[in-house]
GROMACS .gro file of C-alpha atoms in nm:
model
  374
    1MET     CA    1   6.116   8.016   2.872
    2PRO     CA    2   6.280   7.681   2.971
    3CYS     CA    3   6.031   7.397   3.002
    4SER     CA    4   6.112   7.334   3.371
    5ARG     CA    5   6.046   7.695   3.461
    6LEU     CA    6   5.721   7.697   3.263
    7VAL     CA    7   5.597   7.389   3.451
    8LYS     CA    8   5.702   7.541   3.781
    9ASN     CA    9   5.520   7.866   3.706
   10GLN     CA   10   5.208   7.676   3.597
   11ASN     CA   11   5.216   7.478   3.921
   12LYS     CA   12   5.251   7.797   4.125
   13ALA     CA   13   4.961   7.955   3.936
   14SER     CA   14   4.747   7.644   3.991
   15MET     CA   15   4.825   7.650   4.363
   16ALA     CA   16   4.733   8.018   4.387
   17LEU     CA   17   4.404   7.956   4.206
   18ALA     CA   18   4.328   7.652   4.422
   19GLU     CA   19   4.375   7.863   4.735
   20SER     CA   20   4.146   8.134   4.595
   21LYS     CA   21   3.830   7.927   4.649
   22PRO     CA   22   3.666   8.015   4.981
   23ASN     CA   23   3.612   7.744   5.239
   24LEU     CA   24   3.405   7.901   5.517
   25SER     CA   25   3.283   7.691   5.806
   26HIS     CA   26   2.919   7.706   5.913
   27LEU     CA   27   3.024   7.905   6.218
   28GLN     CA   28   3.199   8.160   5.998
   29VAL     CA   29   2.890   8.182   5.777
   30SER     CA   30   2.659   8.235   6.073
   31GLU     CA   31   2.878   8.509   6.221
   32LEU     CA   32   2.917   8.678   5.882
   33VAL     CA   33   2.544   8.686   5.810
   34LYS     CA   34   2.466   8.819   6.157
   35ARG     CA   35   2.722   9.098   6.131
   36LEU     CA   36   2.648   9.205   5.772
   37PHE     CA   37   2.272   9.150   5.747
   38ASP     CA   38   2.155   9.119   6.107
   39LEU     CA   39   2.008   8.777   6.031
   40THR     CA   40   2.040   8.456   6.229
   41PRO     CA   41   2.008   8.146   6.009
   42SER     CA   42   1.846   7.843   6.168
   43GLN     CA   43   1.978   7.617   5.892
   44ILE     CA   44   2.283   7.640   5.664
   45HIS     CA   45   2.302   7.413   5.358
   46PRO     CA   46   2.607   7.409   5.124
   47LEU     CA   47   2.525   7.446   4.754
   48PRO     CA   48   2.744   7.322   4.466
   49SER     CA   49   2.973   7.576   4.301
   50TYR     CA   50   3.251   7.577   4.043
   51ASP     CA   51   3.506   7.807   4.211
   52ASP     CA   52   3.307   8.010   4.466
   53GLN     CA   53   3.120   7.901   4.780
   54ASN     CA   54   2.740   7.913   4.808
   55PHE     CA   55   2.504   7.842   5.096
   56ARG     CA   56   2.128   7.816   5.128
   57LEU     CA   57   2.025   7.990   5.448
   58VAL     CA   58   1.694   7.926   5.623
   59VAL     CA   59   1.614   8.221   5.850
   60SER     CA   60   1.246   8.145   5.910
   61GLU     CA   61   0.970   7.944   5.748
   62ASP     CA   62   0.905   8.220   5.495
   63ASN     CA   63   1.257   8.361   5.457
   64GLU     CA   64   1.534   8.180   5.274
   65TYR     CA   65   1.842   8.327   5.110
   66VAL     CA   66   2.152   8.230   4.916
   67LEU     CA   67   2.486   8.350   5.050
   68LYS     CA   68   2.745   8.378   4.773
   69VAL     CA   69   3.113   8.410   4.865
   70MET     CA   70   3.325   8.485   4.560
   71ASN     CA   71   3.672   8.338   4.517
   72SER     CA   72   3.956   8.573   4.604
   73GLU     CA   73   4.065   8.609   4.240
   74ASP     CA   74   3.726   8.731   4.116
   75SER     CA   75   3.683   8.936   4.434
   76GLN     CA   76   3.953   9.165   4.298
   77ASN     CA   77   3.706   9.283   4.031
   78PRO     CA   78   3.410   9.428   4.224
   79THR     CA   79   3.291   9.626   3.922
   80LEU     CA   80   3.212   9.307   3.730
   81LEU     CA   81   3.028   9.160   4.025
   82GLU     CA   82   2.829   9.480   4.077
   83LEU     CA   83   2.735   9.473   3.709
   84GLN     CA   84   2.616   9.113   3.736
   85THR     CA   85   2.405   9.204   4.037
   86HIS     CA   86   2.262   9.501   3.847
   87ALA     CA   87   2.169   9.270   3.557
   88MET     CA   88   1.980   9.037   3.789
   89THR     CA   89   1.779   9.324   3.931
   90PHE     CA   90   1.718   9.460   3.581
   91LEU     CA   91   1.572   9.127   3.467
   92HIS     CA   92   1.364   9.088   3.782
   93GLU     CA   93   1.211   9.432   3.740
   94ARG     CA   94   1.105   9.335   3.388
   95GLY     CA   95   0.927   9.021   3.495
   96LEU     CA   96   1.196   8.756   3.446
   97PRO     CA   97   1.262   8.517   3.736
   98ALA     CA   98   1.606   8.636   3.849
   99GLN     CA   99   1.728   8.671   4.205
  100THR     CA  100   1.754   9.007   4.378
  101VAL     CA  101   2.013   9.120   4.630
  102LEU     CA  102   1.954   9.192   4.998
  103HIS     CA  103   2.148   9.501   5.102
  104THR     CA  104   2.379   9.496   5.401
  105THR     CA  105   2.283   9.690   5.713
  106SER     CA  106   2.501   9.971   5.578
  107GLY     CA  107   2.309   9.975   5.248
  108GLN     CA  108   2.565   9.800   5.024
  109VAL     CA  109   2.488   9.536   4.758
  110MET     CA  110   2.804   9.345   4.855
  111SER     CA  111   3.083   9.355   5.109
  112LEU     CA  112   3.456   9.285   5.073
  113GLU     CA  113   3.552   9.073   5.373
  114ASP     CA  114   3.885   8.960   5.519
  115ILE     CA  115   3.841   8.589   5.597
  116ASP     CA  116   4.085   8.311   5.687
  117CYS     CA  117   3.985   7.991   5.504
  118GLY     CA  118   4.304   7.805   5.589
  119PHE     CA  119   4.540   7.996   5.360
  120GLY     CA  120   4.575   8.307   5.573
  121MET     CA  121   4.360   8.617   5.554
  122GLN     CA  122   4.222   8.683   5.205
  123LYS     CA  123   3.959   8.918   5.070
  124TYR     CA  124   3.628   8.774   4.950
  125LEU     CA  125   3.326   8.957   4.811
  126VAL     CA  126   3.005   8.853   4.982
  127ARG     CA  127   2.643   8.892   4.866
  128LEU     CA  128   2.310   8.772   4.998
  129LEU     CA  129   2.045   8.692   4.736
  130THR     CA  130   1.682   8.589   4.744
  131TYR     CA  131   1.621   8.215   4.729
  132LEU     CA  132   1.411   8.113   4.430
  133PRO     CA  133   1.169   7.818   4.448
  134GLY     CA  134   1.184   7.525   4.215
  135THR     CA  135   1.411   7.241   4.109
  136THR     CA  136   1.675   7.242   3.839
  137ILE     CA  137   1.586   7.128   3.489
  138ALA     CA  138   1.850   6.858   3.534
  139LYS     CA  139   1.622   6.684   3.785
  140VAL     CA  140   1.296   6.676   3.587
  141PRO     CA  141   1.195   6.480   3.273
  142CYS     CA  142   1.326   6.691   2.985
  143SER     CA  143   1.017   6.707   2.765
  144PRO     CA  144   0.990   6.897   2.435
  145GLN     CA  145   0.772   7.149   2.622
  146ILE     CA  146   1.037   7.244   2.881
  147LEU     CA  147   1.311   7.252   2.616
  148TYR     CA  148   1.094   7.493   2.414
  149GLU     CA  149   1.048   7.707   2.726
  150ALA     CA  150   1.424   7.705   2.792
  151GLY     CA  151   1.498   7.827   2.439
  152LYS     CA  152   1.229   8.093   2.464
  153MET     CA  153   1.352   8.214   2.804
  154ALA     CA  154   1.713   8.233   2.686
  155ALA     CA  155   1.609   8.454   2.396
  156LYS     CA  156   1.388   8.675   2.615
  157MET     CA  157   1.669   8.712   2.868
  158ASP     CA  158   1.924   8.830   2.612
  159THR     CA  159   1.671   9.062   2.450
  160VAL     CA  160   1.605   9.230   2.785
  161LEU     CA  161   1.974   9.244   2.879
  162GLN     CA  162   2.044   9.425   2.553
  163GLU     CA  163   1.825   9.709   2.681
  164MET     CA  164   2.029   9.743   3.002
  165GLU     CA  165   2.228  10.060   3.058
  166HIS     CA  166   2.520  10.092   3.297
  167PRO     CA  167   2.828  10.319   3.302
  168GLN     CA  168   3.060  10.017   3.328
  169LEU     CA  169   2.919   9.796   3.049
  170HIS     CA  170   3.263   9.790   2.884
  171VAL     CA  171   3.377   9.559   3.165
  172LEU     CA  172   3.178   9.280   2.999
  173GLN     CA  173   3.418   9.266   2.703
  174ARG     CA  174   3.630   9.009   2.898
  175GLU     CA  175   3.886   8.954   2.622
  176LYS     CA  176   4.074   8.677   2.806
  177PHE     CA  177   3.771   8.497   2.948
  178LEU     CA  178   3.801   8.124   2.872
  179TRP     CA  179   3.426   8.063   2.883
  180SER     CA  180   3.339   8.318   2.614
  181LEU     CA  181   3.262   8.168   2.274
  182SER     CA  182   3.451   8.465   2.131
  183ASN     CA  183   3.771   8.319   2.277
  184ILE     CA  184   3.783   7.959   2.153
  185PRO     CA  185   4.151   7.984   2.042
  186LEU     CA  186   4.245   8.053   2.406
  187LEU     CA  187   4.181   7.682   2.474
  188GLU     CA  188   4.492   7.580   2.280
  189PRO     CA  189   4.749   7.626   2.563
  190TYR     CA  190   4.549   7.377   2.772
  191LEU     CA  191   4.514   7.099   2.516
  192HIS     CA  192   4.812   6.912   2.665
  193LEU     CA  193   4.582   6.823   2.955
  194MET     CA  194   4.404   6.591   2.711
  195ASP     CA  195   4.718   6.408   2.599
  196GLY     CA  196   4.637   6.042   2.546
  197ASP     CA  197   4.264   6.106   2.514
  198PRO     CA  198   4.130   6.033   2.162
  199VAL     CA  199   3.889   6.327   2.189
  200GLN     CA  200   4.186   6.566   2.186
  201GLN     CA  201   4.207   6.548   1.805
  202VAL     CA  202   3.838   6.632   1.770
  203VAL     CA  203   3.886   6.935   1.997
  204LYS     CA  204   4.185   7.050   1.792
  205SER     CA  205   3.985   7.018   1.470
  206VAL     CA  206   3.690   7.212   1.613
  207ILE     CA  207   3.919   7.496   1.723
  208GLN     CA  208   4.072   7.515   1.376
  209LEU     CA  209   3.728   7.524   1.212
  210TYR     CA  210   3.626   7.801   1.450
  211LYS     CA  211   3.924   8.008   1.333
  212THR     CA  212   3.843   7.960   0.967
  213CYS     CA  213   3.463   7.944   0.963
  214VAL     CA  214   3.338   8.147   1.260
  215GLN     CA  215   3.588   8.419   1.347
  216PRO     CA  216   3.576   8.581   1.000
  217LYS     CA  217   3.194   8.596   1.022
  218LEU     CA  218   3.150   8.742   1.372
  219GLY     CA  219   3.054   9.074   1.214
  220SER     CA  220   2.744   8.908   1.069
  221PHE     CA  221   2.616   8.798   1.411
  222ARG     CA  222   2.389   9.027   1.614
  223LYS     CA  223   2.555   9.154   1.930
  224CYS     CA  224   2.409   9.132   2.278
  225ILE     CA  225   2.497   9.064   2.640
  226ASN     CA  226   2.514   8.691   2.716
  227HIS     CA  227   2.425   8.524   3.045
  228GLY     CA  228   2.684   8.277   2.923
  229ASP     CA  229   2.597   7.976   3.139
  230PHE     CA  230   2.231   7.894   3.076
  231ASN     CA  231   2.273   7.532   3.177
  232ASP     CA  232   2.053   7.261   3.325
  233HIS     CA  233   2.173   7.343   3.678
  234ASN     CA  234   2.116   7.718   3.644
  235ILE     CA  235   1.752   7.700   3.537
  236LEU     CA  236   1.482   7.632   3.797
  237VAL     CA  237   1.138   7.498   3.706
  238GLN     CA  238   0.808   7.436   3.884
  239PRO     CA  239   0.503   7.235   3.775
  240ASP     CA  240   0.265   7.452   3.576
  241ASP     CA  241  -0.010   7.191   3.549
  242SER     CA  242  -0.025   6.814   3.546
  243THR     CA  243   0.189   6.780   3.233
  244ALA     CA  244   0.399   7.095   3.198
  245TYR     CA  245   0.661   7.301   3.377
  246LYS     CA  246   0.730   7.673   3.390
  247ILE     CA  247   1.070   7.833   3.447
  248SER     CA  248   1.081   7.975   3.800
  249GLY     CA  249   1.441   8.086   3.827
  250ILE     CA  250   1.754   8.194   3.638
  251LEU     CA  251   2.071   8.149   3.841
  252ASP     CA  252   2.442   8.235   3.828
  253PHE     CA  253   2.538   8.539   3.621
  254GLY     CA  254   2.910   8.490   3.683
  255ASP     CA  255   2.985   8.415   3.315
  256MET     CA  256   2.812   8.725   3.176
  257SER     CA  257   3.000   8.885   2.887
  258SER     CA  258   2.952   9.082   2.570
  259GLY     CA  259   2.875   8.843   2.289
  260TYR     CA  260   2.615   8.748   2.033
  261TYR     CA  261   2.263   8.609   2.043
  262VAL     CA  262   2.365   8.289   1.867
  263PHE     CA  263   2.622   8.221   2.141
  264GLU     CA  264   2.349   8.199   2.404
  265LEU     CA  265   2.147   7.966   2.187
  266ALA     CA  266   2.446   7.737   2.129
  267ILE     CA  267   2.524   7.729   2.501
  268THR     CA  268   2.162   7.645   2.587
  269ILE     CA  269   2.144   7.365   2.331
  270MET     CA  270   2.471   7.213   2.447
  271TYR     CA  271   2.376   7.198   2.814
  272MET     CA  272   2.024   7.072   2.748
  273MET     CA  273   2.183   6.779   2.562
  274ILE     CA  274   2.393   6.660   2.856
  275GLU     CA  275   2.143   6.440   3.042
  276ASN     CA  276   1.882   6.402   2.769
  277PRO     CA  277   1.812   6.044   2.651
  278THR     CA  278   1.772   6.165   2.291
  279PRO     CA  279   2.034   6.443   2.274
  280LEU     CA  280   2.022   6.488   1.896
  281ASP     CA  281   1.659   6.600   1.920
  282VAL     CA  282   1.722   6.865   2.188
  283ALA     CA  283   1.819   7.143   1.948
  284ARG     CA  284   1.490   7.105   1.759
  285ASP     CA  285   1.284   7.210   2.060
  286VAL     CA  286   1.524   7.466   2.205
  287LEU     CA  287   1.562   7.627   1.863
  288ALA     CA  288   1.185   7.643   1.812
  289GLY     CA  289   1.146   7.824   2.144
  290TRP     CA  290   1.434   8.059   2.066
  291GLU     CA  291   1.304   8.151   1.722
  292SER     CA  292   0.961   8.230   1.864
  293VAL     CA  293   1.142   8.537   2.003
  294ILE     CA  294   1.450   8.590   1.782
  295PRO     CA  295   1.466   8.416   1.443
  296LEU     CA  296   1.824   8.341   1.338
  297ASN     CA  297   1.979   8.515   1.041
  298GLU     CA  298   2.162   8.316   0.775
  299ALA     CA  299   2.511   8.357   0.921
  300GLU     CA  300   2.395   8.263   1.271
  301ARG     CA  301   2.214   7.957   1.144
  302ASP     CA  302   2.522   7.846   0.950
  303ALA     CA  303   2.745   7.875   1.259
  304LEU     CA  304   2.517   7.712   1.516
  305TYR     CA  305   2.637   7.353   1.473
  306LEU     CA  306   3.003   7.450   1.513
  307LEU     CA  307   2.931   7.677   1.810
  308VAL     CA  308   2.759   7.391   1.994
  309LEU     CA  309   3.070   7.179   1.934
  310CYS     CA  310   3.285   7.468   2.059
  311ARG     CA  311   3.092   7.482   2.386
  312PHE     CA  312   3.145   7.111   2.437
  313CYS     CA  313   3.518   7.169   2.379
  314GLN     CA  314   3.527   7.455   2.629
  315SER     CA  315   3.358   7.241   2.890
  316LEU     CA  316   3.588   6.942   2.841
  317VAL     CA  317   3.912   7.143   2.835
  318VAL     CA  318   3.834   7.387   3.116
  319ALA     CA  319   3.703   7.108   3.339
  320ARG     CA  320   4.036   6.927   3.311
  321HIS     CA  321   4.223   7.252   3.379
  322THR     CA  322   4.014   7.326   3.689
  323VAL     CA  323   4.049   6.973   3.829
  324VAL     CA  324   4.425   7.035   3.846
  325GLN     CA  325   4.348   7.335   4.070
  326HIS     CA  326   4.068   7.174   4.274
  327PRO     CA  327   4.115   6.793   4.279
  328GLU     CA  328   3.891   6.771   4.587
  329ASN     CA  329   3.601   6.901   4.374
  330LYS     CA  330   3.659   6.660   4.087
  331ASP     CA  331   3.317   6.492   4.091
  332TYR     CA  332   3.130   6.822   4.053
  333LEU     CA  333   3.374   6.973   3.806
  334MET     CA  334   3.362   6.672   3.574
  335ILE     CA  335   2.980   6.643   3.557
  336THR     CA  336   2.965   6.753   3.196
  337THR     CA  337   3.253   6.531   3.082
  338LYS     CA  338   3.064   6.214   3.175
  339THR     CA  339   2.848   6.240   2.865
  340GLY     CA  340   2.998   6.547   2.698
  341THR     CA  341   3.276   6.354   2.529
  342HIS     CA  342   3.027   6.108   2.381
  343HIS     CA  343   2.797   6.385   2.254
  344LEU     CA  344   3.084   6.584   2.102
  345CYS     CA  345   3.219   6.283   1.915
  346ARG     CA  346   2.873   6.179   1.798
  347LEU     CA  347   2.796   6.526   1.658
  348TRP     CA  348   3.138   6.538   1.494
  349GLU     CA  349   3.097   6.194   1.334
  350LEU     CA  350   2.750   6.272   1.197
  351GLY     CA  351   2.874   6.597   1.045
  352LYS     CA  352   2.722   6.940   0.994
  353GLU     CA  353   2.485   6.857   0.709
  354VAL     CA  354   2.319   6.560   0.879
  355VAL     CA  355   2.286   6.732   1.216
  356GLU     CA  356   2.151   7.056   1.070
  357ARG     CA  357   1.890   6.871   0.869
  358ARG     CA  358   1.767   6.709   1.188
  359TRP     CA  359   1.774   7.034   1.386
  360PHE     CA  360   1.631   7.285   1.145
  361GLN     CA  361   1.366   7.084   0.965
  362ASN     CA  362   1.225   6.957   1.292
  363ALA     CA  363   1.245   7.302   1.454
  364ALA     CA  364   1.040   7.443   1.168
  365GLN     CA  365   0.777   7.173   1.227
  366ASP     CA  366   0.775   7.250   1.602
  367SER     CA  367   0.730   7.622   1.536
  368GLY     CA  368   0.432   7.547   1.315
  369LEU     CA  369   0.273   7.329   1.582
  370GLN     CA  370   0.330   7.596   1.848
  371ALA     CA  371   0.168   7.859   1.624
  372GLN     CA  372  -0.137   7.636   1.572
  373GLU     CA  373  -0.171   7.581   1.949
  374VAL     CA  374  -0.160   7.954   2.015
   0.00000   0.00000   0.00000
């Protein structure tokens, strides 16, 4: 394909994706909620979102909800969204702090709505979920205790999800999903967005190592269903006592996919590093919590360092790609890149052997201390 046509097609695709994000007014939200759920919100508060639109709705002093309006692209796949909603309910019923869905007045878990957000009428899937109390981990002091709890919760979540049955589980394969750690080579067509940035060479090197050191060993990893986005903005916590926190909420199942246990651990470690003042020590505590539920096997342990690097690469590359589509949302989309580039380069410069020694030896010490406390 000639270069000019390729650029033109990419621009057209970016425009289409940019127009897929919903942009409902508060009046539209109020009318929608009244019609679908027979509720009248007294307050409507926008919530941050990557490519959808979310609102916190206050109906009364004791009743708050989250309205989620999916982008028009993802709204074309209702089966995936229904499966994500089913997973949330499945976790909630087994004692994990996930949201549950409020059915429409006609008894549906979601509704496909024709809405004009400034680009003409488009179809958007709409759900109303329970509002969970707490604040995000990103907003509290990230102590070893809460990092341990995050690792433990991530492992418990994937263990429970692996028990889930559903006739459409095959939908979670998501072979072209950019955020799956199974699909790291799919980042390559977007690397030009990093032209001129020194970190581009690190990203290229990480992708090549993934191809040679991880892909051939995927068969040695234990399979599961991944939440896929267990980050510091998707985990809610509440004070447990004067010095500790407990996890009170797990949010955003939009990146769910079939994967491997070690993927979830790598994702959790990476995101817990972002705002931590001592990022190299994060994995020690997260890993100790994780292994209190699921000890790693040899192949998983050997791949963990590189998988953490891969998640940093995904975040940096996809953020740049999405900013092209949604320049008005640049500040939110580029949150991770503020420190992510520094962390990626630091881990790369230290090298696998040095980083693993710090992670695994300290994690073993943490596990011993936790056992003594119990």
